């Protein structure tokens, strides 16, 4: 099966500019996640979608970050305006987990894309 | 928040077994232990997961202690391509965390020739 697709692979912007990242999850996967990974750290969860609804966005800096998942498939993550500390790799992941899922599917692993490396100068 | 403790780094000779430890002393009865790895410039890759019993697949073996407070990931014959950061994660069930993964800093495994 095709994996999680993300674009662009790299992005360099100046502070206060805007940027958007795109994610196409594995076909049929109901749940989509965005993670932020700062150099030297493990990935940090930003937001979780189930179909086109937000399940958890408690770690998303909502004054500058926004995300949407229209039609419950592709998703975009936007930063506006960017700060120097936003420099990181932004990872998208998906899993088949859904509200109708039986308990065994909660053991389905998350599949990650290769991320977008953002540099803010 | 990460509920696991791992050594920051380990190394291993090529062809030998790599044994990566993980402590998860606060794990609850319905939480699974997951292992992922991340090779430089790539996204995390799923390796294996388990609840109580030891598990084995084509990539690795997972040994979970009887009290479930710790586990060990075993790569039976490490190769240079196994050099990566390895994350041990306790995954919640359908409760409040809805199966989310919370990563710590992981263990940097270096396999040398």
Short mmCIF file of C-alpha atoms in Angstrom, two decimals:
data_model
loop_
_atom_site.label_atom_id
_atom_site.label_comp_id
_atom_site.label_asym_id
_atom_site.label_seq_id
_atom_site.Cartn_x
_atom_site.Cartn_y
_atom_site.Cartn_z
CA UNK A 1 0.00 0.00 0.00
CA UNK A 2 1.12 3.55 -0.62
CA UNK A 3 2.47 5.30 2.44
CA UNK A 4 1.69 8.68 3.97
CA UNK A 5 2.63 11.42 1.51
CA UNK A 6 3.81 14.83 2.63
CA UNK A 7 4.88 17.94 0.76
CA UNK A 8 6.96 19.94 0.44
CA UNK A 9 9.99 18.03 1.67
CA UNK A 10 11.84 21.20 2.65
CA UNK A 11 10.80 24.80 3.19
CA UNK A 12 12.80 27.87 4.12
CA UNK A 13 10.98 31.07 5.07
CA UNK A 14 11.69 34.28 6.93
CA UNK A 15 10.12 34.97 10.31
CA UNK A 16 6.65 36.50 10.17
CA UNK A 17 5.95 34.82 6.83
CA UNK A 18 3.28 32.16 6.36
CA UNK A 19 3.73 28.53 5.38
CA UNK A 20 1.51 25.54 4.72
CA UNK A 21 2.19 21.81 4.75
CA UNK A 22 0.14 19.15 3.06
CA UNK A 23 -0.50 15.53 4.03
CA UNK A 24 -2.23 12.69 2.18
CA UNK A 25 -2.81 9.75 4.54
CA UNK A 26 -3.01 6.09 3.67
CA UNK A 27 -6.27 5.37 1.87
CA UNK A 28 -9.07 4.47 4.25
CA UNK A 29 -7.33 5.67 7.39
CA UNK A 30 -9.82 7.56 9.53
CA UNK A 31 -7.38 9.11 11.98
CA UNK A 32 -4.71 11.65 11.09
CA UNK A 33 -2.08 13.23 13.32
CA UNK A 34 0.33 16.14 12.98
CA UNK A 35 3.54 16.06 15.00
CA UNK A 36 6.31 18.62 15.44
CA UNK A 37 9.86 17.35 15.90
CA UNK A 38 12.50 19.82 17.02
CA UNK A 39 16.11 18.78 16.43
CA UNK A 40 17.31 16.33 19.08
CA UNK A 41 13.85 15.67 20.51
CA UNK A 42 11.14 13.11 19.95
CA UNK A 43 8.04 14.03 17.95
CA UNK A 44 5.46 16.11 19.82
CA UNK A 45 1.77 15.68 19.01
CA UNK A 46 0.10 18.87 17.76
CA UNK A 47 -3.35 17.76 16.64
CA UNK A 48 -5.40 14.63 16.02
CA UNK A 49 -8.28 14.33 13.55
CA UNK A 50 -10.85 11.59 13.32
CA UNK A 51 -12.35 11.82 9.84
CA UNK A 52 -12.83 15.58 9.40
CA UNK A 53 -13.31 16.39 13.09
CA UNK A 54 -10.69 17.49 15.61
CA UNK A 55 -10.27 15.03 18.48
CA UNK A 56 -7.45 16.79 20.30
CA UNK A 57 -5.68 20.08 19.58
CA UNK A 58 -4.59 20.89 23.12
CA UNK A 59 -0.91 21.15 22.12
CA UNK A 60 -1.49 23.28 19.03
CA UNK A 61 -0.41 26.95 19.42
CA UNK A 62 -3.68 28.27 18.10
CA UNK A 63 -2.57 31.89 17.90
CA UNK A 64 -0.39 31.00 14.91
CA UNK A 65 -1.04 27.39 13.94
CA UNK A 66 -4.15 26.06 12.22
CA UNK A 67 -5.03 22.75 10.65
CA UNK A 68 -7.91 21.35 8.69
CA UNK A 69 -8.94 18.08 7.18
CA UNK A 70 -11.68 18.81 4.69
CA UNK A 71 -13.65 15.78 3.48
CA UNK A 72 -11.83 13.61 5.98
CA UNK A 73 -8.92 12.75 3.69
CA UNK A 74 -6.08 15.21 3.00
CA UNK A 75 -4.96 17.67 5.64
CA UNK A 76 -3.10 20.95 5.72
CA UNK A 77 -1.18 22.51 8.59
CA UNK A 78 -0.54 26.26 8.45
CA UNK A 79 1.69 28.58 10.41
CA UNK A 80 0.97 32.30 10.28
CA UNK A 81 3.12 34.17 11.19
CA UNK A 82 6.15 31.93 11.66
CA UNK A 83 8.66 32.39 14.45
CA UNK A 84 12.27 31.23 14.66
CA UNK A 85 11.31 28.56 17.22
CA UNK A 86 8.97 26.94 14.67
CA UNK A 87 11.99 25.53 12.86
CA UNK A 88 11.40 21.79 13.02
CA UNK A 89 10.30 18.75 11.06
CA UNK A 90 6.52 18.48 10.75
CA UNK A 91 5.38 14.89 10.57
CA UNK A 92 2.02 13.55 9.50
CA UNK A 93 0.78 10.12 10.55
CA UNK A 94 -2.37 8.10 9.96
CA UNK A 95 -4.06 5.04 11.37
CA UNK A 96 -7.24 3.13 10.58
CA UNK A 97 -8.69 3.96 14.00
CA UNK A 98 -12.27 5.19 13.82
CA UNK A 99 -15.32 5.53 16.04
CA UNK A 100 -16.68 2.30 14.65
CA UNK A 101 -13.42 0.46 15.23
CA UNK A 102 -13.40 -2.59 17.41
CA UNK A 103 -10.92 -2.84 20.25
CA UNK A 104 -8.43 -4.87 18.23
CA UNK A 105 -7.94 -2.04 15.77
CA UNK A 106 -6.77 0.25 18.55
CA UNK A 107 -3.63 -1.81 18.23
CA UNK A 108 -3.12 -0.76 14.63
CA UNK A 109 0.15 1.14 14.45
CA UNK A 110 0.46 4.70 13.23
CA UNK A 111 2.13 5.12 9.86
CA UNK A 112 4.31 8.19 9.43
CA UNK A 113 5.32 10.22 6.43
CA UNK A 114 8.89 11.49 6.02
CA UNK A 115 7.94 14.98 7.11
CA UNK A 116 8.53 18.54 6.00
CA UNK A 117 11.68 20.19 7.29
CA UNK A 118 10.94 23.87 8.03
CA UNK A 119 13.68 26.42 8.55
CA UNK A 120 12.66 29.87 9.73
CA UNK A 121 15.36 32.53 9.34
CA UNK B 1 3.50 12.82 28.22
CA UNK B 2 6.03 10.05 27.71
CA UNK B 3 5.74 7.35 30.36
CA UNK B 4 8.97 5.55 29.52
CA UNK B 5 12.67 5.79 30.38
CA UNK B 6 15.38 4.75 27.93
CA UNK B 7 19.17 5.13 27.89
CA UNK B 8 20.15 8.01 25.61
CA UNK B 9 22.63 5.98 23.58
CA UNK B 10 23.94 2.48 22.96
CA UNK B 11 26.22 0.84 20.47
CA UNK B 12 26.51 -2.61 19.04
CA UNK B 13 28.83 -4.51 16.74
CA UNK B 14 27.48 -5.51 13.35
CA UNK B 15 26.13 -9.07 13.36
CA UNK B 16 25.63 -9.13 17.11
CA UNK B 17 22.32 -8.86 18.94
CA UNK B 18 21.25 -5.39 20.03
CA UNK B 19 19.23 -5.34 23.26
CA UNK B 20 17.48 -2.04 23.93
CA UNK B 21 15.94 -1.65 27.40
CA UNK B 22 12.92 0.42 28.40
CA UNK B 23 11.36 1.14 31.78
CA UNK B 24 7.63 1.81 32.03
CA UNK B 25 6.91 1.33 35.71
CA UNK B 26 3.59 3.22 35.67
CA UNK B 27 2.04 1.26 32.79
CA UNK B 28 -1.58 0.31 33.36
CA UNK B 29 -3.18 -3.01 32.58
CA UNK B 30 -4.72 -2.07 29.24
CA UNK B 31 -1.79 -0.12 27.81
CA UNK B 32 0.44 -1.55 25.12
CA UNK B 33 4.19 -1.17 24.67
CA UNK B 34 5.12 0.03 21.19
CA UNK B 35 8.52 0.38 19.58
CA UNK B 36 9.33 2.69 16.70
CA UNK B 37 12.62 3.69 15.16
CA UNK B 38 13.67 6.75 13.22
CA UNK B 39 16.47 6.70 10.73
CA UNK B 40 18.02 10.06 9.92
CA UNK B 41 15.80 12.28 7.74
CA UNK B 42 12.93 9.80 7.76
CA UNK B 43 9.68 9.53 9.70
CA UNK B 44 9.31 7.06 12.57
CA UNK B 45 8.92 3.46 11.45
CA UNK B 46 6.81 0.95 13.37
CA UNK B 47 8.73 -2.08 14.66
CA UNK B 48 6.61 -4.12 17.05
CA UNK B 49 4.15 -3.90 19.94
CA UNK B 50 2.93 -6.09 22.78
CA UNK B 51 0.72 -6.24 25.85
CA UNK B 52 1.85 -9.08 28.11
CA UNK B 53 3.36 -11.83 26.03
CA UNK B 54 6.65 -11.77 24.21
CA UNK B 55 6.29 -10.94 20.54
CA UNK B 56 8.44 -11.61 17.48
CA UNK B 57 8.23 -10.48 13.89
CA UNK B 58 10.57 -10.23 10.95
CA UNK B 59 12.26 -7.15 12.35
CA UNK B 60 12.68 -7.80 16.07
CA UNK B 61 11.60 -9.50 19.28
CA UNK B 62 9.92 -7.82 22.22
CA UNK B 63 10.41 -9.21 25.71
CA UNK B 64 8.06 -7.82 28.39
CA UNK B 65 8.70 -8.65 32.03
CA UNK B 66 6.01 -10.45 33.98
CA UNK B 67 5.16 -7.35 36.02
CA UNK B 68 5.12 -5.33 32.78
CA UNK B 69 7.27 -2.60 34.28
CA UNK B 70 10.01 -2.97 31.71
CA UNK B 71 10.71 -4.42 28.30
CA UNK B 72 13.57 -5.13 25.93
CA UNK B 73 13.65 -4.80 22.18
CA UNK B 74 16.00 -7.30 20.58
CA UNK B 75 17.46 -6.94 17.10
CA UNK B 76 18.94 -10.42 16.67
CA UNK B 77 21.61 -9.63 14.07
CA UNK B 78 22.21 -5.90 13.92
CA UNK B 79 23.34 -4.34 10.63
CA UNK B 80 24.66 -0.89 9.82
CA UNK B 81 21.18 -0.02 8.51
CA UNK B 82 19.79 -0.50 12.02
CA UNK B 83 21.59 2.64 13.19
CA UNK B 84 18.71 4.87 14.30
CA UNK B 85 16.89 6.40 17.26
CA UNK B 86 14.64 3.81 18.90
CA UNK B 87 11.53 4.95 20.76
CA UNK B 88 9.72 2.90 23.38
CA UNK B 89 6.15 4.17 23.82
CA UNK B 90 3.28 3.25 26.10
CA UNK B 91 0.10 3.56 24.09
CA UNK B 92 -3.24 4.30 25.65
CA UNK B 93 -6.42 2.51 24.77
CA UNK B 94 -9.73 3.91 23.61
CA UNK B 95 -9.94 6.04 26.74
CA UNK B 96 -8.99 9.67 26.99
CA UNK B 97 -5.86 9.35 24.90
CA UNK B 98 -7.66 7.56 22.04
CA UNK B 99 -4.59 5.61 21.02
CA UNK B 100 -2.25 8.57 20.66
CA UNK B 101 1.51 8.06 20.72
CA UNK B 102 3.62 10.24 23.00
CA UNK B 103 7.33 10.09 22.21
CA UNK B 104 10.26 10.58 24.57
CA UNK B 105 13.84 11.19 23.44
CA UNK B 106 14.53 7.54 22.62
CA UNK B 107 17.81 5.65 22.42
CA UNK B 108 20.36 6.40 19.72
CA UNK B 109 21.63 3.00 18.60
CA UNK B 110 24.87 3.02 16.64
CA UNK B 111 25.91 -0.18 14.90
CA UNK B 112 29.61 -0.26 14.08
CA UNK B 113 31.41 -2.47 11.54
#
